[in-house]
Tab-separated table of N, CA, C and O in Angstrom:
chain	number	residue	atom	x	y	z
U	29	UNK	N	40.455	66.913	-57.283
U	29	UNK	CA	40.457	65.585	-57.858
U	29	UNK	C	41.894	65.069	-57.880
U	29	UNK	O	42.815	65.777	-58.212
U	30	UNK	N	42.086	63.801	-57.505
U	30	UNK	CA	43.404	63.178	-57.508
U	30	UNK	C	43.801	62.776	-58.904
U	30	UNK	O	42.974	62.356	-59.697
U	31	UNK	N	45.081	62.892	-59.175
U	31	UNK	CA	45.564	62.411	-60.461
U	31	UNK	C	45.691	60.891	-60.402
U	31	UNK	O	45.687	60.291	-59.340
U	32	UNK	N	45.797	60.259	-61.518
U	32	UNK	CA	45.957	58.810	-61.574
U	32	UNK	C	47.194	58.355	-60.810
U	32	UNK	O	47.218	57.282	-60.235
U	33	UNK	N	48.227	59.202	-60.772
U	33	UNK	CA	49.460	58.867	-60.080
U	33	UNK	C	49.216	58.719	-58.569
U	33	UNK	O	49.717	57.801	-57.935
U	34	UNK	N	48.422	59.620	-57.980
U	34	UNK	CA	48.098	59.535	-56.553
U	34	UNK	C	47.305	58.266	-56.257
U	34	UNK	O	47.528	57.613	-55.250
U	35	UNK	N	46.388	57.915	-57.131
U	35	UNK	CA	45.589	56.711	-56.942
U	35	UNK	C	46.491	55.477	-56.970
U	35	UNK	O	46.329	54.555	-56.169
U	36	UNK	N	47.483	55.481	-57.856
U	36	UNK	CA	48.406	54.356	-57.961
U	36	UNK	C	49.195	54.186	-56.665
U	36	UNK	O	49.355	53.089	-56.171
U	37	UNK	N	49.649	55.296	-56.067
U	37	UNK	CA	50.383	55.222	-54.807
U	37	UNK	C	49.519	54.621	-53.705
U	37	UNK	O	49.978	53.813	-52.928
U	38	UNK	N	48.277	55.026	-53.626
U	38	UNK	CA	47.382	54.507	-52.598
U	38	UNK	C	47.175	53.006	-52.789
U	38	UNK	O	47.177	52.252	-51.829
U	39	UNK	N	47.031	52.585	-54.015
U	39	UNK	CA	46.856	51.164	-54.296
U	39	UNK	C	48.107	50.391	-53.922
U	39	UNK	O	48.032	49.331	-53.319
U	40	UNK	N	49.265	50.942	-54.233
U	40	UNK	CA	50.520	50.293	-53.900
U	40	UNK	C	50.660	50.152	-52.372
U	40	UNK	O	51.058	49.115	-51.877
U	41	UNK	N	50.315	51.189	-51.643
U	41	UNK	CA	50.402	51.157	-50.182
U	41	UNK	C	49.472	50.081	-49.623
U	41	UNK	O	49.832	49.327	-48.755
U	42	UNK	N	48.267	49.996	-50.165
U	42	UNK	CA	47.292	49.011	-49.718
U	42	UNK	C	47.846	47.602	-49.916
U	42	UNK	O	47.771	46.778	-49.022
U	43	UNK	N	48.432	47.325	-51.049
U	43	UNK	CA	48.975	45.998	-51.317
U	43	UNK	C	50.096	45.674	-50.344
U	43	UNK	O	50.175	44.577	-49.816
U	44	UNK	N	50.937	46.628	-50.059
U	44	UNK	CA	52.042	46.410	-49.139
U	44	UNK	C	51.510	46.171	-47.731
U	44	UNK	O	51.997	45.308	-47.012
U	45	UNK	N	50.505	46.929	-47.331
U	45	UNK	CA	49.901	46.772	-46.015
U	45	UNK	C	49.308	45.367	-45.871
U	45	UNK	O	49.475	44.715	-44.855
U	46	UNK	N	48.617	44.888	-46.901
U	46	UNK	CA	48.039	43.543	-46.856
U	46	UNK	C	49.128	42.490	-46.697
U	46	UNK	O	48.979	41.541	-45.941
U	47	UNK	N	50.228	42.657	-47.388
U	47	UNK	CA	51.316	41.693	-47.301
U	47	UNK	C	51.960	41.741	-45.918
U	47	UNK	O	52.293	40.708	-45.353
U	48	UNK	N	52.111	42.930	-45.327
U	48	UNK	CA	52.664	43.044	-43.974
U	48	UNK	C	51.731	42.397	-42.962
U	48	UNK	O	52.180	41.727	-42.038
U	49	UNK	N	50.442	42.572	-43.117
U	49	UNK	CA	49.468	41.965	-42.212
U	49	UNK	C	49.545	40.455	-42.289
U	49	UNK	O	49.502	39.774	-41.272
U	50	UNK	N	49.697	39.915	-43.489
U	50	UNK	CA	49.799	38.466	-43.654
U	50	UNK	C	51.027	37.931	-42.926
U	50	UNK	O	50.955	36.913	-42.240
U	51	UNK	N	52.142	38.627	-43.017
U	51	UNK	CA	53.360	38.206	-42.335
U	51	UNK	C	53.142	38.220	-40.829
U	51	UNK	O	53.505	37.283	-40.121
U	52	UNK	N	52.506	39.268	-40.307
U	52	UNK	CA	52.228	39.340	-38.874
U	52	UNK	C	51.316	38.214	-38.427
U	52	UNK	O	51.525	37.619	-37.377
U	53	UNK	N	50.301	37.890	-39.212
U	53	UNK	CA	49.394	36.800	-38.865
U	53	UNK	C	50.132	35.468	-38.849
U	53	UNK	O	49.889	34.625	-38.001
U	54	UNK	N	51.053	35.272	-39.773
U	54	UNK	CA	51.793	34.019	-39.845
U	54	UNK	C	52.707	33.833	-38.646
U	54	UNK	O	52.987	32.724	-38.235
U	55	UNK	N	53.188	34.935	-38.075
U	55	UNK	CA	54.118	34.847	-36.963
U	55	UNK	C	53.436	35.058	-35.620
U	55	UNK	O	54.091	35.162	-34.598
U	56	UNK	N	52.120	35.097	-35.609
U	56	UNK	CA	51.419	35.459	-34.386
U	56	UNK	C	51.110	34.286	-33.472
U	56	UNK	O	50.510	34.458	-32.439
U	57	UNK	N	51.524	33.085	-33.821
U	57	UNK	CA	51.259	31.920	-32.992
U	57	UNK	C	52.460	31.629	-32.090
U	57	UNK	O	53.597	31.903	-32.458
U	58	UNK	N	52.166	31.091	-30.910
U	58	UNK	CA	53.206	30.734	-29.953
U	58	UNK	C	53.112	29.253	-29.631
U	58	UNK	O	52.026	28.747	-29.346
U	59	UNK	N	54.251	28.590	-29.634
U	59	UNK	CA	54.334	27.213	-29.169
U	59	UNK	C	54.595	27.283	-27.668
U	59	UNK	O	55.624	27.800	-27.228
U	60	UNK	N	53.625	26.813	-26.891
U	60	UNK	CA	53.696	26.888	-25.437
U	60	UNK	C	54.018	25.505	-24.888
U	60	UNK	O	53.378	24.512	-25.259
U	61	UNK	N	54.994	25.438	-24.002
U	61	UNK	CA	55.307	24.204	-23.281
U	61	UNK	C	54.898	24.421	-21.832
U	61	UNK	O	55.198	25.447	-21.224
U	62	UNK	N	54.196	23.424	-21.290
U	62	UNK	CA	53.618	23.499	-19.949
U	62	UNK	C	54.418	22.658	-18.969
U	62	UNK	O	54.960	21.619	-19.309
U	63	UNK	N	54.437	23.107	-17.728
U	63	UNK	CA	55.109	22.381	-16.659
U	63	UNK	C	54.333	21.117	-16.299
U	63	UNK	O	53.108	21.071	-16.421
U	64	UNK	N	55.068	20.109	-15.888
U	64	UNK	CA	54.443	18.894	-15.354
U	64	UNK	C	55.367	18.307	-14.296
U	64	UNK	O	56.460	18.818	-14.062
U	65	UNK	N	54.924	17.261	-13.650
U	65	UNK	CA	55.726	16.612	-12.609
U	65	UNK	C	56.394	15.342	-13.119
U	65	UNK	O	56.883	14.540	-12.321
U	66	UNK	N	56.427	15.160	-14.434
U	66	UNK	CA	56.915	13.912	-15.017
U	66	UNK	C	58.275	14.094	-15.689
U	66	UNK	O	59.204	13.331	-15.444
U	67	UNK	N	58.398	15.091	-16.540
U	67	UNK	CA	59.600	15.248	-17.359
U	67	UNK	C	60.718	15.947	-16.597
U	67	UNK	O	60.486	16.887	-15.846
U	68	UNK	N	61.942	15.478	-16.838
U	68	UNK	CA	63.107	16.084	-16.207
U	68	UNK	C	63.551	17.321	-16.985
U	68	UNK	O	63.205	17.489	-18.160
U	69	UNK	N	64.318	18.174	-16.314
U	69	UNK	CA	64.893	19.331	-16.992
U	69	UNK	C	65.700	18.884	-18.206
U	69	UNK	O	65.596	19.474	-19.285
U	70	UNK	N	66.525	17.870	-18.016
U	70	UNK	CA	67.389	17.408	-19.114
U	70	UNK	C	66.583	16.958	-20.322
U	70	UNK	O	66.958	17.234	-21.465
U	71	UNK	N	65.468	16.266	-20.097
U	71	UNK	CA	64.625	15.789	-21.190
U	71	UNK	C	63.983	16.952	-21.934
U	71	UNK	O	63.966	16.987	-23.162
U	72	UNK	N	63.468	17.925	-21.193
U	72	UNK	CA	62.847	19.098	-21.824
U	72	UNK	C	63.889	19.886	-22.600
U	72	UNK	O	63.656	20.291	-23.743
U	73	UNK	N	65.050	20.085	-22.000
U	73	UNK	CA	66.128	20.834	-22.666
U	73	UNK	C	66.538	20.130	-23.963
U	73	UNK	O	66.626	20.757	-25.027
U	74	UNK	N	66.793	18.837	-23.877
U	74	UNK	CA	67.190	18.077	-25.074
U	74	UNK	C	66.107	18.133	-26.144
U	74	UNK	O	66.404	18.270	-27.337
U	75	UNK	N	64.847	18.072	-25.732
U	75	UNK	CA	63.741	18.116	-26.691
U	75	UNK	C	63.649	19.474	-27.372
U	75	UNK	O	63.398	19.558	-28.580
U	76	UNK	N	63.834	20.557	-26.616
U	76	UNK	CA	63.798	21.898	-27.211
U	76	UNK	C	64.951	22.093	-28.194
U	76	UNK	O	64.784	22.738	-29.234
U	77	UNK	N	66.097	21.525	-27.874
U	77	UNK	CA	67.241	21.608	-28.798
U	77	UNK	C	66.949	20.805	-30.064
U	77	UNK	O	67.086	21.307	-31.179
U	78	UNK	N	66.507	19.562	-29.892
U	78	UNK	CA	66.275	18.667	-31.036
U	78	UNK	C	65.113	19.124	-31.913
U	78	UNK	O	65.207	19.091	-33.140
U	79	UNK	N	64.014	19.525	-31.297
U	79	UNK	CA	62.784	19.781	-32.047
U	79	UNK	C	62.638	21.240	-32.463
U	79	UNK	O	62.244	21.534	-33.588
U	80	UNK	N	62.972	22.149	-31.557
U	80	UNK	CA	62.740	23.577	-31.826
U	80	UNK	C	63.976	24.305	-32.326
U	80	UNK	O	63.902	25.478	-32.676
U	81	UNK	N	65.121	23.622	-32.320
U	81	UNK	CA	66.345	24.250	-32.817
U	81	UNK	C	66.964	25.243	-31.853
U	81	UNK	O	67.759	26.084	-32.256
U	82	UNK	N	66.607	25.159	-30.566
U	82	UNK	CA	67.204	26.047	-29.567
U	82	UNK	C	68.664	25.665	-29.356
U	82	UNK	O	69.036	24.495	-29.497
U	83	UNK	N	69.476	26.648	-28.964
U	83	UNK	CA	70.790	26.284	-28.459
U	83	UNK	C	70.609	25.894	-26.994
U	83	UNK	O	69.544	26.103	-26.412
U	84	UNK	N	71.613	25.301	-26.397
U	84	UNK	CA	71.471	24.757	-25.048
U	84	UNK	C	71.086	25.827	-24.032
U	84	UNK	O	70.206	25.603	-23.188
U	85	UNK	N	71.708	26.993	-24.105
U	85	UNK	CA	71.404	28.063	-23.148
U	85	UNK	C	69.953	28.511	-23.258
U	85	UNK	O	69.259	28.667	-22.249
U	86	UNK	N	69.476	28.698	-24.472
U	86	UNK	CA	68.085	29.106	-24.685
U	86	UNK	C	67.129	28.036	-24.148
U	86	UNK	O	66.141	28.353	-23.487
U	87	UNK	N	67.433	26.779	-24.405
U	87	UNK	CA	66.588	25.691	-23.923
U	87	UNK	C	66.588	25.632	-22.393
U	87	UNK	O	65.544	25.402	-21.777
U	88	UNK	N	67.744	25.843	-21.780
U	88	UNK	CA	67.820	25.854	-20.314
U	88	UNK	C	66.985	26.985	-19.729
U	88	UNK	O	66.277	26.788	-18.732
U	89	UNK	N	67.060	28.160	-20.334
U	89	UNK	CA	66.278	29.303	-19.855
U	89	UNK	C	64.782	29.030	-19.988
U	89	UNK	O	64.010	29.334	-19.074
U	90	UNK	N	64.372	28.447	-21.099
U	90	UNK	CA	62.960	28.092	-21.277
U	90	UNK	C	62.518	27.080	-20.225
U	90	UNK	O	61.431	27.202	-19.645
U	91	UNK	N	63.367	26.081	-19.952
U	91	UNK	CA	63.029	25.063	-18.957
U	91	UNK	C	62.850	25.690	-17.572
U	91	UNK	O	61.932	25.316	-16.827
U	92	UNK	N	63.686	26.640	-17.222
U	92	UNK	CA	63.548	27.322	-15.928
U	92	UNK	C	62.250	28.134	-15.868
U	92	UNK	O	61.563	28.131	-14.843
U	93	UNK	N	61.919	28.813	-16.959
U	93	UNK	CA	60.668	29.573	-17.006
U	93	UNK	C	59.482	28.630	-16.885
U	93	UNK	O	58.536	28.887	-16.137
U	94	UNK	N	59.521	27.517	-17.594
U	94	UNK	CA	58.444	26.525	-17.526
U	94	UNK	C	58.278	26.054	-16.087
U	94	UNK	O	57.156	25.979	-15.569
U	95	UNK	N	59.375	25.752	-15.437
U	95	UNK	CA	59.338	25.244	-14.063
U	95	UNK	C	58.769	26.278	-13.087
U	95	UNK	O	57.932	25.951	-12.246
U	96	UNK	N	59.219	27.519	-13.197
U	96	UNK	CA	58.835	28.552	-12.227
U	96	UNK	C	57.510	29.243	-12.543
U	96	UNK	O	56.780	29.636	-11.637
U	97	UNK	N	57.195	29.404	-13.820
U	97	UNK	CA	55.973	30.121	-14.212
U	97	UNK	C	54.834	29.189	-14.616
U	97	UNK	O	53.708	29.619	-14.777
U	98	UNK	N	55.144	27.921	-14.861
U	98	UNK	CA	54.126	26.965	-15.256
U	98	UNK	C	53.998	26.769	-16.743
U	98	UNK	O	53.399	25.796	-17.201
U	99	UNK	N	54.574	27.674	-17.516
U	99	UNK	CA	54.544	27.556	-18.975
U	99	UNK	C	55.540	28.536	-19.567
U	99	UNK	O	55.990	29.463	-18.896
U	100	UNK	N	55.857	28.318	-20.845
U	100	UNK	CA	56.751	29.240	-21.549
U	100	UNK	C	56.460	29.159	-23.044
U	100	UNK	O	56.293	28.067	-23.596
U	101	UNK	N	56.387	30.320	-23.681
U	101	UNK	CA	56.311	30.379	-25.136
U	101	UNK	C	57.705	30.132	-25.683
U	101	UNK	O	58.569	30.997	-25.590
U	102	UNK	N	57.931	28.949	-26.213
U	102	UNK	CA	59.276	28.559	-26.620
U	102	UNK	C	59.599	28.913	-28.067
U	102	UNK	O	60.763	28.924	-28.458
U	103	UNK	N	58.570	29.219	-28.859
U	103	UNK	CA	58.819	29.547	-30.265
U	103	UNK	C	57.629	30.285	-30.845
U	103	UNK	O	56.489	29.998	-30.494
U	104	UNK	N	57.889	31.228	-31.735
U	104	UNK	CA	56.852	31.958	-32.470
U	104	UNK	C	56.916	31.547	-33.927
U	104	UNK	O	57.981	31.240	-34.442
U	105	UNK	N	55.759	31.579	-34.579
U	105	UNK	CA	55.739	31.262	-35.996
U	105	UNK	C	54.331	31.045	-36.488
U	105	UNK	O	53.360	31.335	-35.787
U	106	UNK	N	54.229	30.526	-37.677
U	106	UNK	CA	52.915	30.224	-38.236
U	106	UNK	C	52.416	28.916	-37.630
U	106	UNK	O	53.203	28.070	-37.196
U	107	UNK	N	51.116	28.745	-37.613
U	107	UNK	CA	50.528	27.510	-37.098
U	107	UNK	C	51.074	26.309	-37.875
U	107	UNK	O	51.405	25.274	-37.290
U	108	UNK	N	51.186	26.470	-39.183
U	108	UNK	CA	51.668	25.394	-40.044
U	108	UNK	C	53.084	24.954	-39.666
U	108	UNK	O	53.387	23.764	-39.664
U	109	UNK	N	53.953	25.924	-39.333
U	109	UNK	CA	55.325	25.588	-38.951
U	109	UNK	C	55.404	25.010	-37.537
U	109	UNK	O	56.230	24.139	-37.263
U	110	UNK	N	54.563	25.509	-36.634
U	110	UNK	CA	54.640	25.094	-35.234
U	110	UNK	C	53.955	23.755	-34.955
U	110	UNK	O	54.341	23.045	-34.023
U	111	UNK	N	52.973	23.406	-35.751
U	111	UNK	CA	52.205	22.183	-35.470
U	111	UNK	C	53.069	20.922	-35.411
U	111	UNK	O	52.956	20.146	-34.457
U	112	UNK	N	53.957	20.684	-36.389
U	112	UNK	CA	54.777	19.471	-36.288
U	112	UNK	C	55.700	19.482	-35.065
U	112	UNK	O	55.973	18.435	-34.479
U	113	UNK	N	56.148	20.662	-34.665
U	113	UNK	CA	57.005	20.755	-33.484
U	113	UNK	C	56.195	20.454	-32.222
U	113	UNK	O	56.672	19.745	-31.328
U	114	UNK	N	54.984	20.980	-32.138
U	114	UNK	CA	54.112	20.694	-30.990
U	114	UNK	C	53.819	19.194	-30.923
U	114	UNK	O	53.893	18.586	-29.845
U	115	UNK	N	53.527	18.602	-32.054
U	115	UNK	CA	53.231	17.168	-32.083
U	115	UNK	C	54.451	16.336	-31.681
U	115	UNK	O	54.316	15.333	-30.978
U	116	UNK	N	55.627	16.766	-32.108
U	116	UNK	CA	56.854	16.046	-31.747
U	116	UNK	C	57.117	16.149	-30.241
U	116	UNK	O	57.541	15.161	-29.612
U	117	UNK	N	56.869	17.302	-29.656
U	117	UNK	CA	57.025	17.445	-28.208
U	117	UNK	C	56.019	16.565	-27.473
U	117	UNK	O	56.364	15.874	-26.512
U	118	UNK	N	54.783	16.570	-27.941
U	118	UNK	CA	53.738	15.740	-27.330
U	118	UNK	C	54.105	14.264	-27.444
U	118	UNK	O	53.917	13.496	-26.490
U	119	UNK	N	54.653	13.856	-28.590
U	119	UNK	CA	55.093	12.472	-28.765
U	119	UNK	C	56.176	12.084	-27.751
U	119	UNK	O	56.316	10.912	-27.403
U	120	UNK	N	56.929	13.067	-27.268
U	120	UNK	CA	57.962	12.820	-26.253
U	120	UNK	C	57.389	12.924	-24.837
U	120	UNK	O	58.135	12.869	-23.866
U	121	UNK	N	56.086	13.133	-24.726
U	121	UNK	CA	55.461	13.205	-23.412
U	121	UNK	C	55.473	14.589	-22.787
U	121	UNK	O	55.188	14.737	-21.598
U	122	UNK	N	55.790	15.599	-23.568
U	122	UNK	CA	55.838	16.981	-23.083
U	122	UNK	C	54.544	17.675	-23.482
U	122	UNK	O	54.154	17.621	-24.646
U	123	UNK	N	53.919	18.315	-22.522
U	123	UNK	CA	52.665	19.023	-22.808
U	123	UNK	C	52.948	20.299	-23.593
U	123	UNK	O	53.679	21.158	-23.117
U	124	UNK	N	52.363	20.401	-24.779
U	124	UNK	CA	52.597	21.547	-25.637
U	124	UNK	C	51.288	21.935	-26.329
U	124	UNK	O	50.490	21.059	-26.689
U	125	UNK	N	51.083	23.221	-26.481
U	125	UNK	CA	49.924	23.748	-27.201
U	125	UNK	C	50.392	24.892	-28.093
U	125	UNK	O	51.501	25.409	-27.932
U	126	UNK	N	49.505	25.286	-28.996
U	126	UNK	CA	49.765	26.441	-29.855
U	126	UNK	C	48.694	27.473	-29.573
U	126	UNK	O	47.505	27.190	-29.694
U	127	UNK	N	49.112	28.656	-29.167
U	127	UNK	CA	48.214	29.770	-28.914
U	127	UNK	C	48.473	30.860	-29.936
U	127	UNK	O	49.518	30.918	-30.548
U	128	UNK	N	47.483	31.726	-30.094
U	128	UNK	CA	47.709	32.892	-30.958
U	128	UNK	C	47.355	34.149	-30.246
U	128	UNK	O	46.937	34.191	-29.146
């Protein structure tokens, strides 16, 4: 038979595990930017800097990946945090979606 102390440890571990799972779920979404034949590299780069907080080098690398691969996950986070950024990119004419 387990002592009350052992039961307390198991309960504590369970609570911590639940909190870790919640953090992973919150960060499991990706903001995806898709390639198109309309937007220029400069426009996409400037938009990633302005909206997603990328530095110029990171934005340039994402733009190259978008161009060559057809899409790029430009940011990870919770759906709640990524949604306004996706909408702002879409408002600029850039195709963006959120995947999980």
